Coordinates of C-alpha atoms and ligand atoms in Angstrom, one line a residue:
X13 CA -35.8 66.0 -46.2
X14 CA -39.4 65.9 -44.6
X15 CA -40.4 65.5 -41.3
X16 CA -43.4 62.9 -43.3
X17 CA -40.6 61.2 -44.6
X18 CA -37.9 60.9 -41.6
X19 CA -40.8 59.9 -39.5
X20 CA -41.9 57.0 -41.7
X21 CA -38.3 56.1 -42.4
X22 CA -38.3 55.7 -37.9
X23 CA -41.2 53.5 -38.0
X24 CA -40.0 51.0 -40.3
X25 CA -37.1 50.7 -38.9
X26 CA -38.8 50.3 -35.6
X27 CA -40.8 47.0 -38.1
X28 CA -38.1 45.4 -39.5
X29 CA -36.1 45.3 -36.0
X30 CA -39.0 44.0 -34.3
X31 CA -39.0 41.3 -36.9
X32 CA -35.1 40.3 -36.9
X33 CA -35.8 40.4 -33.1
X34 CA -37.9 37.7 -33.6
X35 CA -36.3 35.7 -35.6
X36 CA -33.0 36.0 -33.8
X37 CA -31.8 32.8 -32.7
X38 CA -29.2 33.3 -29.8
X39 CA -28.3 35.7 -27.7
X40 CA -25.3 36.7 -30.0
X41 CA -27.5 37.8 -32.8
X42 CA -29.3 40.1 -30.2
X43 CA -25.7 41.1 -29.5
X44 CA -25.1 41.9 -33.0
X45 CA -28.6 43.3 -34.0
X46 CA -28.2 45.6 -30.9
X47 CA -25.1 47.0 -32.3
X48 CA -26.3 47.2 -35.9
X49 CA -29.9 49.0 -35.1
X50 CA -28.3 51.4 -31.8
X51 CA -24.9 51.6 -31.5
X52 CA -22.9 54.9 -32.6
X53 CA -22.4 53.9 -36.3
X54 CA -26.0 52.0 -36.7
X55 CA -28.9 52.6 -38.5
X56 CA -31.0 54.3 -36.3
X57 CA -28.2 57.2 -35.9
X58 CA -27.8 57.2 -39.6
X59 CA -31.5 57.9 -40.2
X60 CA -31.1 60.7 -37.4
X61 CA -28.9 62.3 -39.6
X62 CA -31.7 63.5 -41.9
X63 CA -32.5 65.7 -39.1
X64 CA -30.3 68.5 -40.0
X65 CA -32.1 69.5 -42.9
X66 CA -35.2 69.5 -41.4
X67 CA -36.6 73.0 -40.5
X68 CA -35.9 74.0 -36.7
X69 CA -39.6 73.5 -35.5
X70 CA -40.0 70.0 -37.3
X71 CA -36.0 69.1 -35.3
X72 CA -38.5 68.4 -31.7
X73 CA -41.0 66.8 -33.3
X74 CA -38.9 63.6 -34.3
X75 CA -36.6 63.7 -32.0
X76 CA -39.6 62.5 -29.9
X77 CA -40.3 60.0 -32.2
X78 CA -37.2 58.5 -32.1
X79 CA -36.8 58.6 -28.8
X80 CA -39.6 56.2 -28.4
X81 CA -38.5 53.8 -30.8
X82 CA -35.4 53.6 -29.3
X83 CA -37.0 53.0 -25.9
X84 CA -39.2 50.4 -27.7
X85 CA -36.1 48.8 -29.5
X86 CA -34.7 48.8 -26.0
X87 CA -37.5 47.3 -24.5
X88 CA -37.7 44.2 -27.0
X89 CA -34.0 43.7 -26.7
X90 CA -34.0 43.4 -23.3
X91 CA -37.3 41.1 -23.3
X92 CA -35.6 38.8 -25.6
X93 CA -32.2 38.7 -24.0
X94 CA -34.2 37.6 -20.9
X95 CA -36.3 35.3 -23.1
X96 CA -33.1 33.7 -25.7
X97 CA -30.9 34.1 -22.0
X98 CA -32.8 32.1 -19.6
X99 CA -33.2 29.2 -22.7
X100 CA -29.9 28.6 -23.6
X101 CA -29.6 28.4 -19.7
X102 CA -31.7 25.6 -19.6
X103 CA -29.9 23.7 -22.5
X104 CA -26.7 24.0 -21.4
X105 CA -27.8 22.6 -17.5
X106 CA -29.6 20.0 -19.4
X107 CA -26.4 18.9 -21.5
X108 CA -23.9 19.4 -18.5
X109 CA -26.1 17.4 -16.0
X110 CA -24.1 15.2 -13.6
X111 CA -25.4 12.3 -12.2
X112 CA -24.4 12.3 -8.3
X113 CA -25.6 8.7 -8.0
X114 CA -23.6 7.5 -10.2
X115 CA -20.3 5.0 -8.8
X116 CA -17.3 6.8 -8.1
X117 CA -14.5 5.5 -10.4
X118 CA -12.3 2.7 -8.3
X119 CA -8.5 3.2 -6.9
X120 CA -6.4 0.7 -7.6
X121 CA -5.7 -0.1 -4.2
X122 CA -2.0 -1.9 -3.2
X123 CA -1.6 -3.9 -0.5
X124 CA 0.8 -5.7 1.7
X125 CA 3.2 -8.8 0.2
X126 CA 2.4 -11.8 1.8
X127 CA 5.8 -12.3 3.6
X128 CA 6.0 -8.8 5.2
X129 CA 2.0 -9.2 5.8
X130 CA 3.0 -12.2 7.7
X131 CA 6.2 -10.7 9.5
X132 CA 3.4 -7.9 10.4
X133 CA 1.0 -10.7 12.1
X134 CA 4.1 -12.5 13.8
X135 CA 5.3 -9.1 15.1
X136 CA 2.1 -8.2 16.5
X137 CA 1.3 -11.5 18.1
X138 CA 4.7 -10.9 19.8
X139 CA 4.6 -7.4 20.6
X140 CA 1.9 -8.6 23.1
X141 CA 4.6 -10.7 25.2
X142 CA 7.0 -7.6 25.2
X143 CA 8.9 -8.2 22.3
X144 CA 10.5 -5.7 20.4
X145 CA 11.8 -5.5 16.8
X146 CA 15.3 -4.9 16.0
X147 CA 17.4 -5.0 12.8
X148 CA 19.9 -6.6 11.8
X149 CA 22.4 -6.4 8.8
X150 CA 22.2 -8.9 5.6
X151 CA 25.6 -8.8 5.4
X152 CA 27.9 -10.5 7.9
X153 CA 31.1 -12.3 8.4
X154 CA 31.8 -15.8 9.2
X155 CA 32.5 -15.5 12.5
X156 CA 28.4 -13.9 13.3
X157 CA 26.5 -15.8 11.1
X158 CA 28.5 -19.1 12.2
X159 CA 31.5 -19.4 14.4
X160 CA 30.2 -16.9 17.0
X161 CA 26.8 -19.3 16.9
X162 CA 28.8 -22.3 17.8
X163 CA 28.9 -23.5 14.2
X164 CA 33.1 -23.6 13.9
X165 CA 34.4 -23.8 9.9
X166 CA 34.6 -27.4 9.4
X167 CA 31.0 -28.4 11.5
X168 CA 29.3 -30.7 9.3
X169 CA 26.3 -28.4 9.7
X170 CA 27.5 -26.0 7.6
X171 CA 26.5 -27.6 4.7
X172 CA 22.7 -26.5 5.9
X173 CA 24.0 -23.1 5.5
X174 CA 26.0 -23.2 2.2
X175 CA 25.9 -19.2 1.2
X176 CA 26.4 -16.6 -1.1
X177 CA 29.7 -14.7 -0.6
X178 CA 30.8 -11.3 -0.9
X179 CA 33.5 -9.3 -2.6
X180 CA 35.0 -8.4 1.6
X181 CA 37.0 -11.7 2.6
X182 CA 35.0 -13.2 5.2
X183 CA 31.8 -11.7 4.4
X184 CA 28.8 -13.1 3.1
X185 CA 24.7 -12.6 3.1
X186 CA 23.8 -14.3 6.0
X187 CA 22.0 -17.7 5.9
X188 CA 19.6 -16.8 8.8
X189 CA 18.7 -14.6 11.1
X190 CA 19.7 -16.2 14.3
X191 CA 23.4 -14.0 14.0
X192 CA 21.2 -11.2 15.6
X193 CA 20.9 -13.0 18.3
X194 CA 24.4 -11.9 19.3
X195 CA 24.1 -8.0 18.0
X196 CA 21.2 -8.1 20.5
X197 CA 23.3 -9.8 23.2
X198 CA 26.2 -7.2 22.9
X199 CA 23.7 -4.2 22.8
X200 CA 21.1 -4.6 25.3
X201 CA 21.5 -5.8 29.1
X202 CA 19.1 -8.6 29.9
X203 CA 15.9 -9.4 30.4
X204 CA 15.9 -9.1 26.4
X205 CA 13.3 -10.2 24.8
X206 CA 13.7 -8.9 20.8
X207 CA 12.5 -10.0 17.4
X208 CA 14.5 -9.9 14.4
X209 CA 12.8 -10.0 11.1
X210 CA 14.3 -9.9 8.1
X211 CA 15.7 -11.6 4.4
X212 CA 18.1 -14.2 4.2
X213 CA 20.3 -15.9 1.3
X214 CA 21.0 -19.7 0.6
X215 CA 22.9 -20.9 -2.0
X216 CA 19.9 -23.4 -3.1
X217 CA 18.3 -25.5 -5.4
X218 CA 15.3 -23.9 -5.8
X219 CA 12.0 -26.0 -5.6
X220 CA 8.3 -25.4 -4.5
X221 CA 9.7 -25.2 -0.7
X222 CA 13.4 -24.2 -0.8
X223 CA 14.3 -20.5 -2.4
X224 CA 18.1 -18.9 -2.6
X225 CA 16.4 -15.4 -0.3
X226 CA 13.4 -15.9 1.9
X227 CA 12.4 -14.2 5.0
X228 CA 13.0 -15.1 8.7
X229 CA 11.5 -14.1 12.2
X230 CA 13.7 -15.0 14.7
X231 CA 13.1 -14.1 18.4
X232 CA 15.4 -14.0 21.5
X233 CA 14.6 -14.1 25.4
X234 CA 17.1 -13.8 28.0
X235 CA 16.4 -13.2 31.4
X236 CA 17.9 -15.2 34.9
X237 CA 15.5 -18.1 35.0
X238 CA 14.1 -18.6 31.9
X239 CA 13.3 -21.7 31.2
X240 CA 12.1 -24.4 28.4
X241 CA 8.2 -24.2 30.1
X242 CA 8.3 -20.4 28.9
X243 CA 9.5 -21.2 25.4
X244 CA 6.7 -23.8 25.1
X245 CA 4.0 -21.5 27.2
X246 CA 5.3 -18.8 24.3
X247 CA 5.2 -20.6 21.6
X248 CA 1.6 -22.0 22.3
X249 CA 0.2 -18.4 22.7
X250 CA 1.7 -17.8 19.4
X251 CA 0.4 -21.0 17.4
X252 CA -3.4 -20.1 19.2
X253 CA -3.3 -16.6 17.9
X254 CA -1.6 -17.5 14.4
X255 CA -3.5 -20.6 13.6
X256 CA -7.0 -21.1 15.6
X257 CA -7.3 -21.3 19.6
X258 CA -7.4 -24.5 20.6
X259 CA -4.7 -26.0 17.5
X260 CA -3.0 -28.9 19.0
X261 CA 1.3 -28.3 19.0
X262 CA 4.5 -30.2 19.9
X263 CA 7.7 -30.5 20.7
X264 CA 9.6 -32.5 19.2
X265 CA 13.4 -33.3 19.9
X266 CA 15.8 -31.2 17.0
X267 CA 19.5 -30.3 16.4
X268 CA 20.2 -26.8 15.5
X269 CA 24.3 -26.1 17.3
X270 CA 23.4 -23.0 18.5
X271 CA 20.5 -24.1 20.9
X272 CA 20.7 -27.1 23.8
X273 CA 18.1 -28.5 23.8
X274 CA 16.8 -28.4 20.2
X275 CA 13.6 -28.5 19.4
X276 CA 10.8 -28.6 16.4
X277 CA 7.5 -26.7 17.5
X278 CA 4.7 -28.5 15.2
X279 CA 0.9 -27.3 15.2
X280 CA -1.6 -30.2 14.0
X281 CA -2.0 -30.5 10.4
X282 CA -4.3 -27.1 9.1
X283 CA -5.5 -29.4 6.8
X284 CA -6.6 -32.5 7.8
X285 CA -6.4 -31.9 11.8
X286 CA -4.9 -34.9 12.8
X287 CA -5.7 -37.9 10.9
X288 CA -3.0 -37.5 8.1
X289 CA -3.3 -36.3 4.6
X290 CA -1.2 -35.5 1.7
X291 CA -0.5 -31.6 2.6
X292 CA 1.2 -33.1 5.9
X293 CA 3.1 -35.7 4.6
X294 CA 0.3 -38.3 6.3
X295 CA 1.6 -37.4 10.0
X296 CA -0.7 -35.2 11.2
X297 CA 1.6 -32.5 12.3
X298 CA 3.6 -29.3 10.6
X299 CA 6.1 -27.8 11.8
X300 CA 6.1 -24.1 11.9
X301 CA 9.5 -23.4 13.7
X302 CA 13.1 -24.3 15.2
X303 CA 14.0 -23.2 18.4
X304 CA 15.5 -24.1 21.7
X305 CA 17.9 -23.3 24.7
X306 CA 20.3 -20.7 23.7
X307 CA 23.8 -23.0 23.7
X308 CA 26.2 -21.4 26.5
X309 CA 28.7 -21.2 24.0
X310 CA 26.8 -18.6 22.2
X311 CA 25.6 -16.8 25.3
X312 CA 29.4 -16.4 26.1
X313 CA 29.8 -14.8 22.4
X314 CA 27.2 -12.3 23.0
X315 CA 29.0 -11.3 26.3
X316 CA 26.7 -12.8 28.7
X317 CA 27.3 -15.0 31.2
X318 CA 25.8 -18.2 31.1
X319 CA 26.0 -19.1 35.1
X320 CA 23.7 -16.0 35.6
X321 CA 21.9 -16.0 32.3
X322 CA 19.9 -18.5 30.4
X323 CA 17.7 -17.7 27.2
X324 CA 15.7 -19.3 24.1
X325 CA 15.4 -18.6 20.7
X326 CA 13.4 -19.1 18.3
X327 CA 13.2 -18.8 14.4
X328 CA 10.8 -19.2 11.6
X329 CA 10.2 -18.6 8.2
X330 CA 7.0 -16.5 7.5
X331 CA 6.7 -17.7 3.9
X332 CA 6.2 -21.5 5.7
X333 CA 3.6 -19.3 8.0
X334 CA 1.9 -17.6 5.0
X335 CA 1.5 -21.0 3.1
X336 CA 0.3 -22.8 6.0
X337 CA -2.2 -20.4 7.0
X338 CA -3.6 -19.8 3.0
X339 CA -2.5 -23.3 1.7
X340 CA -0.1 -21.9 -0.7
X341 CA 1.9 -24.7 -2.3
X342 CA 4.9 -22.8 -4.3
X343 CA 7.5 -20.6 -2.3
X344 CA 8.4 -19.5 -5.9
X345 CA 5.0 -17.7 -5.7
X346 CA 6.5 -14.7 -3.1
X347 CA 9.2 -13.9 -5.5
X348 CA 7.8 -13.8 -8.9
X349 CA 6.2 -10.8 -8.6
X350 CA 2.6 -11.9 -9.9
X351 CA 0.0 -9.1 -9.3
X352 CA -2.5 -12.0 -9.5
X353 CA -1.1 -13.6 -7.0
X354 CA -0.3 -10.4 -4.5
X355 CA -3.3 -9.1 -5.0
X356 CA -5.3 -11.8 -3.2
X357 CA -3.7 -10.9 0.1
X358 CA -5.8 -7.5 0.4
Ligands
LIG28 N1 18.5 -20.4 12.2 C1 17.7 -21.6 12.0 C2 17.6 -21.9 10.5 O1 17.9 -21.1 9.7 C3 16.3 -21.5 12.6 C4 16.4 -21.5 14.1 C5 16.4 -22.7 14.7 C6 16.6 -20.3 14.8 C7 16.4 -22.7 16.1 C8 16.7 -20.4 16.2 C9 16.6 -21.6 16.8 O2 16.8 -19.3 16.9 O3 16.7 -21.6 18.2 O4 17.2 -23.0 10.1

């Protein structure tokens, strides 16, 4: 082997990896052609080997030659890595762009059913006159949901109240929430003033207004002195916040057995606003709620005494509510379930 020879055989590998340099497309091929031209098994070694048969004196001589092509090699690597680097940099930032402006994807919000979204507004308007919700059980016996509210078993007004009975003799799923009234009465001392929310069952021909389980509010004050003017003053308050300030109501004479005096509250049509139209049966009026002057039978019941104490009570349906205040004309509406229908309640 000649030093001539061993030297040229440097140089041109110096060429051709200057040109696969070039044409190198990524920076794995400079990975690879890095590892074919200088790592331990690669060419530039293998030529290197020669150098054992050179004579001693020649060894320095290229030794320093190859030194600077490997520095060179080095060099050109590196200047391309930077170069192929800094490119494929650019690409990828250029295919991974986000666009920041762009509209967030929506949530599906939920929101509140109309009944309970009612019971919410009722409770609130309340709330403001002291009132506090309670519960009370879906399940009673005879004696709660009618006897104990002045409603013995062969009243004639029962048949208001027909019900669904339960597999425990005398127990059924109460027909309204006014049996509350007397769980209230036999828990709490007076002044009372509670609101009891919550479903109900009929046994029912079901229609646009009448539905086998519905929802009632029904709300209790007893104090020493309370009077009808309060129930009216009350109720007023409560029509005004529901239904507009200034909405025209009314009592008008009713029979519930539980309450002496009945009454019906009505609020002037929603629709028409007095004159009479079709949504209120052409009198001007609807009627939003029954109430009246706790009966002293019931008082007794709920283990107050009637000398001392005297109370009203109220109760109303906040389906009726819902449909007055978004002229809703189907009760069926609130139990089928219709996200079309839900939904516009947001
Ligand atoms: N419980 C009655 C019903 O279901 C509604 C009612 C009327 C409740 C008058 C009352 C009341 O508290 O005083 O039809």
């Amino acid at each position: 082997m000649e030093l001539a020879q061993l030297t040229q055989d440097l140089e041109t590998l110096a060429a051709e990896t200057a040109t696969a340099l070039a044409g190198a497309p990524d920076v794995a091929s400079l990975d690879a052609l890095e590892v074919d031209v200088l790592g331990k098994k690669g060419r530039l070694t293998g030529v290197l080997r020669g150098i054992g048969a050179l004579p001693v004196d020649d060894r320095p001589k290229v030794g320093a030659v190859a030194n600077r092509v490997r520095a060179g090699i080095e060099a050109e690597i590196a200047e391309r890595r930077a170069v192929l680097g800094s490119a494929e940099l650019d690409a990828r930032l250029a295919a991974e762009t986000i666009d920041v402006t762009m509209p967030g994807r929506p949530f599906r919000h939920g929101s509140l059913h109309p009944s309970i979204e009612s019971m919410f507004e009722i409770a609130r308007i309340f709330g403001q006159f002291g009132f506090v919700v309670h519960e009370s059980p879906e399940i009673e016996d005879d004696l709660t949901n009618f006897q104990d509210l002045n409603i013995p078993p062969d009243h004639p007004a029962r048949d208001l109240w027909d019900t669904l009975y339960v597999d425990i003799p005398g127990h059924l799923l109460r027909t309204h929430t006014s049996p509350g009234q007397l769980h209230v009465m036999r828990t709490m001392q007076p002044p009372i003033r509670a609101l009891l929310p919550g479903r109900c069952f009929r046994y029912e021909a079901i229609d646009a207004s009448h539905g086998s389980e519905f929802f009632q509010v029904e709300g209790i004050m007893v104090d020493e002195g309370t009077t009808m003017g309060d129930l009216r003053g009350l109720l007023d308050e409560f029509a005004h916040a529901m239904f507009g300030a200034g909405k025209r109501t009314r009592f008008r004479p009713g029979y519930y057995p539980f309450t002496e005096p009945s009454v019906a509250f009505d609020v002037e049509c929603l629709v028409c606003g007095g004159p009479g139209c079709p949504a209120c049966g052409r009198s001007g009026w609807m009627t939003i709620l029954g109430a009246g002057m706790i009966h002293p039978v019931v008082l007794r019941r709920g283990g107050l005494d009637p000398e001392r104490y005297q109370g009203f009570a109220f109760g109303m349906g906040p389906e009726r509510i819902s449909m007055l205040r978004h002229r809703i004309t189907d009760l069926r509406l609130f139990l089928e379930n219709d996200v079309r229908f839900l939904g516009q309640f947001r």
